[in-house]
Short mmCIF file of C-alpha atoms and ligand atoms in Angstrom, two decimals:
data_model
loop_
_atom_site.label_atom_id
_atom_site.label_comp_id
_atom_site.label_asym_id
_atom_site.label_seq_id
_atom_site.Cartn_x
_atom_site.Cartn_y
_atom_site.Cartn_z
CA MET A 1 0.04 0.02 0.04
CA ALA A 2 1.45 3.44 -0.94
CA TYR A 3 2.14 5.75 1.87
CA GLN A 4 0.14 8.97 1.62
CA GLN A 5 1.47 12.35 2.75
CA PRO A 6 -0.66 13.36 5.73
CA GLU A 7 -2.22 16.81 5.35
CA LEU A 8 -0.54 19.82 7.25
CA LEU A 9 -2.84 20.71 10.14
CA TYR A 10 -2.12 24.36 9.49
CA PRO A 11 -1.86 26.51 6.25
CA GLU A 12 1.79 26.87 5.00
CA ASN A 13 1.97 30.48 6.00
CA ALA A 14 0.64 29.74 9.37
CA LEU A 15 4.10 29.77 11.19
CA GLU A 16 5.17 33.00 9.71
CA PRO A 17 7.28 34.95 10.41
CA LEU A 18 9.06 32.31 12.52
CA ILE A 19 9.13 29.76 9.70
CA SER A 20 8.15 31.15 6.26
CA ALA A 21 5.66 29.92 3.84
CA ARG A 22 8.53 29.53 1.36
CA THR A 23 10.33 27.18 3.83
CA LEU A 24 7.23 25.00 4.12
CA SER A 25 6.39 25.11 0.46
CA PHE A 26 9.83 23.52 -0.14
CA HIS A 27 10.14 21.31 2.99
CA TYR A 28 6.52 19.93 2.99
CA GLY A 29 5.79 20.35 -0.75
CA LYS A 30 9.12 19.17 -2.23
CA HIS A 31 11.45 17.39 0.24
CA HIS A 32 9.00 15.34 2.09
CA VAL A 33 7.08 14.38 -1.17
CA ALA A 34 10.32 13.40 -2.68
CA TYR A 35 10.96 10.98 0.28
CA ILE A 36 7.49 9.64 0.08
CA THR A 37 7.60 9.24 -3.83
CA ASN A 38 10.95 7.41 -3.56
CA TYR A 39 9.79 5.13 -0.85
CA ASN A 40 6.59 4.23 -2.69
CA ASN A 41 8.69 3.56 -5.97
CA LEU A 42 11.08 1.42 -4.18
CA VAL A 43 8.61 -0.89 -2.33
CA ALA A 44 6.01 -1.11 -5.16
CA GLY A 45 5.71 -4.69 -6.36
CA THR A 46 7.87 -6.04 -3.48
CA PRO A 47 6.61 -8.07 -0.43
CA LEU A 48 7.18 -4.94 1.62
CA ASP A 49 4.27 -3.23 0.00
CA ASN A 50 1.92 -5.15 2.02
CA LEU A 51 3.24 -3.71 5.29
CA SER A 52 2.88 -0.50 7.11
CA LEU A 53 5.53 2.18 6.94
CA GLU A 54 6.43 1.54 10.58
CA GLU A 55 6.87 -2.23 9.90
CA VAL A 56 8.97 -1.55 6.77
CA ILE A 57 11.17 0.88 8.85
CA ALA A 58 11.80 -1.81 11.50
CA LEU A 59 12.56 -4.44 8.91
CA THR A 60 14.96 -2.55 6.78
CA ALA A 61 16.85 -0.56 9.52
CA ALA A 62 19.71 -3.19 9.78
CA ASP A 63 19.73 -4.26 6.21
CA PRO A 64 22.51 -2.49 4.18
CA GLN A 65 20.84 -3.93 1.02
CA LYS A 66 17.68 -1.99 1.82
CA ILE A 67 19.29 1.22 2.88
CA GLY A 68 17.41 3.19 0.11
CA ILE A 69 14.09 2.00 1.33
CA PHE A 70 15.06 2.60 5.00
CA ASN A 71 16.39 6.21 4.33
CA ASN A 72 13.32 7.38 2.24
CA GLY A 73 10.72 5.49 4.51
CA ALA A 74 12.26 6.78 7.81
CA GLN A 75 12.39 10.35 6.35
CA ALA A 76 8.74 10.01 5.38
CA TRP A 77 7.78 8.96 8.84
CA ASN A 78 10.19 11.55 10.68
CA HIS A 79 8.60 14.51 8.76
CA SER A 80 5.01 13.50 9.24
CA PHE A 81 5.94 13.36 12.90
CA TYR A 82 7.73 16.84 12.69
CA TRP A 83 4.70 18.65 10.96
CA ASN A 84 2.59 17.53 14.07
CA SER A 85 5.24 18.67 16.39
CA LEU A 86 4.71 22.13 15.33
CA THR A 87 1.67 24.48 15.62
CA PRO A 88 1.01 28.10 15.29
CA ASN A 89 1.01 29.71 18.89
CA GLY A 90 2.75 26.70 20.34
CA GLY A 91 5.58 26.53 22.72
CA GLY A 92 5.44 27.69 26.33
CA GLU A 93 5.43 25.17 29.17
CA PRO A 94 3.18 22.17 29.04
CA SER A 95 0.99 21.35 31.97
CA GLY A 96 -0.74 18.18 33.14
CA GLU A 97 0.94 14.77 33.05
CA LEU A 98 3.43 15.69 30.41
CA GLY A 99 4.62 18.88 32.27
CA ALA A 100 4.81 16.86 35.67
CA LYS A 101 6.94 14.23 33.99
CA ILE A 102 9.34 16.61 32.46
CA THR A 103 9.94 18.19 35.68
CA GLN A 104 10.43 14.83 37.26
CA ASP A 105 12.80 13.30 34.54
CA PHE A 106 14.90 16.55 33.86
CA GLY A 107 14.72 18.35 37.10
CA SER A 108 12.91 21.41 35.70
CA PHE A 109 11.38 22.78 32.55
CA ASP A 110 14.42 24.95 31.90
CA LYS A 111 16.87 22.08 32.21
CA PHE A 112 14.74 20.16 29.65
CA LYS A 113 14.88 23.08 27.31
CA ASP A 114 18.62 23.46 27.68
CA GLU A 115 19.11 19.91 26.99
CA LEU A 116 16.81 19.78 23.84
CA LYS A 117 18.62 23.01 22.48
CA SER A 118 21.97 21.62 23.05
CA ALA A 119 21.20 18.41 21.27
CA ALA A 120 19.68 20.19 18.29
CA ALA A 121 22.50 22.55 18.13
CA THR A 122 25.33 19.92 18.45
CA GLN A 123 23.99 17.32 16.03
CA PHE A 124 26.93 17.35 13.52
CA GLY A 125 25.46 17.61 9.94
CA SER A 126 21.96 16.59 9.05
CA GLY A 127 19.50 15.07 11.52
CA TRP A 128 16.95 15.32 14.25
CA ALA A 129 16.60 16.18 18.05
CA TRP A 130 13.91 14.21 19.85
CA LEU A 131 12.16 14.06 23.24
CA VAL A 132 11.44 10.25 23.52
CA LEU A 133 10.18 7.93 26.21
CA GLU A 134 12.69 5.17 26.87
CA GLY A 135 11.34 2.61 29.35
CA ASP A 136 9.31 4.75 31.78
CA ARG A 137 11.77 7.90 31.45
CA LEU A 138 11.63 10.76 29.14
CA LYS A 139 15.07 11.62 27.60
CA ILE A 140 16.63 13.69 24.82
CA VAL A 141 18.23 12.05 21.79
CA LYS A 142 19.74 13.16 18.47
CA THR A 143 19.76 11.08 15.42
CA SER A 144 21.72 11.67 12.15
CA ASN A 145 20.31 11.70 8.70
CA ALA A 146 17.19 9.44 8.45
CA GLN A 147 17.84 7.66 11.72
CA THR A 148 14.78 7.44 13.97
CA PRO A 149 14.23 6.50 17.64
CA LEU A 150 11.47 3.90 16.42
CA THR A 151 14.39 1.53 15.71
CA SER A 152 16.02 1.91 19.26
CA GLY A 153 12.80 0.87 21.16
CA GLN A 154 12.27 4.39 22.06
CA LYS A 155 8.85 6.12 21.68
CA PRO A 156 9.07 9.49 20.03
CA ILE A 157 7.12 12.30 21.79
CA ILE A 158 8.08 15.37 19.91
CA THR A 159 10.79 16.22 17.39
CA ILE A 160 12.75 19.17 15.83
CA ASP A 161 14.22 18.63 12.21
CA VAL A 162 17.77 20.16 12.01
CA TRP A 163 18.57 19.39 8.48
CA GLU A 164 19.45 22.68 6.84
CA HIS A 165 16.62 22.63 4.46
CA ALA A 166 14.39 23.07 7.66
CA TYR A 167 15.88 26.55 8.44
CA TYR A 168 18.34 27.74 5.94
CA LEU A 169 16.02 30.06 3.93
CA ASP A 170 14.87 31.89 7.23
CA TYR A 171 17.95 31.49 9.56
CA GLN A 172 20.78 30.69 7.12
CA ASN A 173 23.61 29.31 9.37
CA ARG A 174 21.96 30.28 12.67
CA ARG A 175 20.55 26.78 13.59
CA PRO A 176 20.49 27.63 17.39
CA ASP A 177 18.29 30.64 16.77
CA TYR A 178 15.79 28.37 14.71
CA VAL A 179 15.95 25.82 17.47
CA ALA A 180 15.19 28.46 20.23
CA THR A 181 12.29 29.80 18.12
CA VAL A 182 10.70 26.54 17.64
CA ILE A 183 11.23 25.61 21.27
CA ASP A 184 9.80 28.78 22.67
CA ASN A 185 6.89 29.40 20.08
CA LEU A 186 5.98 26.44 17.98
CA LEU A 187 6.20 23.06 19.76
CA ASN A 188 2.84 21.37 19.82
CA TRP A 189 2.54 20.19 23.51
CA GLU A 190 -1.02 18.76 22.88
CA PHE A 191 0.57 16.42 20.30
CA ALA A 192 3.35 15.58 22.67
CA ALA A 193 0.97 14.92 25.61
CA GLU A 194 -1.08 12.52 23.32
CA ASN A 195 1.98 10.63 22.32
CA LEU A 196 3.06 10.37 26.09
CA ARG A 197 -0.35 8.98 27.02
CA ALA A 198 -0.25 6.52 24.20
CA ALA A 199 3.28 5.49 25.25
CA LEU A 200 2.92 5.02 28.91
MN1 MN3 B 301 13.37 17.87 6.67
#
């Protein structure tokens, strides 16, 4: 079954001026579409075509012969997760179960923010910064290129894309400014809280 790109939950200009419509038109409309098209073309007519995207990612992660399927499939999944990790008028500090668990596992919300910023800023080259649940603890991890916490037994809660295509049109080389802006203004804590509830 072909993987369909999920619809954006907000218009392409809804994150302006923090992330421009121009960035989203390339990032959602070109980069993500290309990963999905490549993935669908690579699995079409193979036994993998009958499996879900998550199942194919798990099956191909450790198979060097299927690196193209893994890279495109994991990028398809990571980006769908990233679009939902953002929302206009997001950011701030989460309340409820998620807020309490962040304080419990990181010491404070500010310590959590510092750790997420540091992971996103120090990921060398292309990749992702994530809040994940591992066992019963929240932690921050970073992954390179198409790598995803799904293959490490971790449950993704929220993510920030730190590939240059995510920020270069708006922030050029200032990745830390993009990351701080996303954390302070755009993170979708409702999405994160749903993911935590489903993961616990
Ligand atoms: Mn991207």
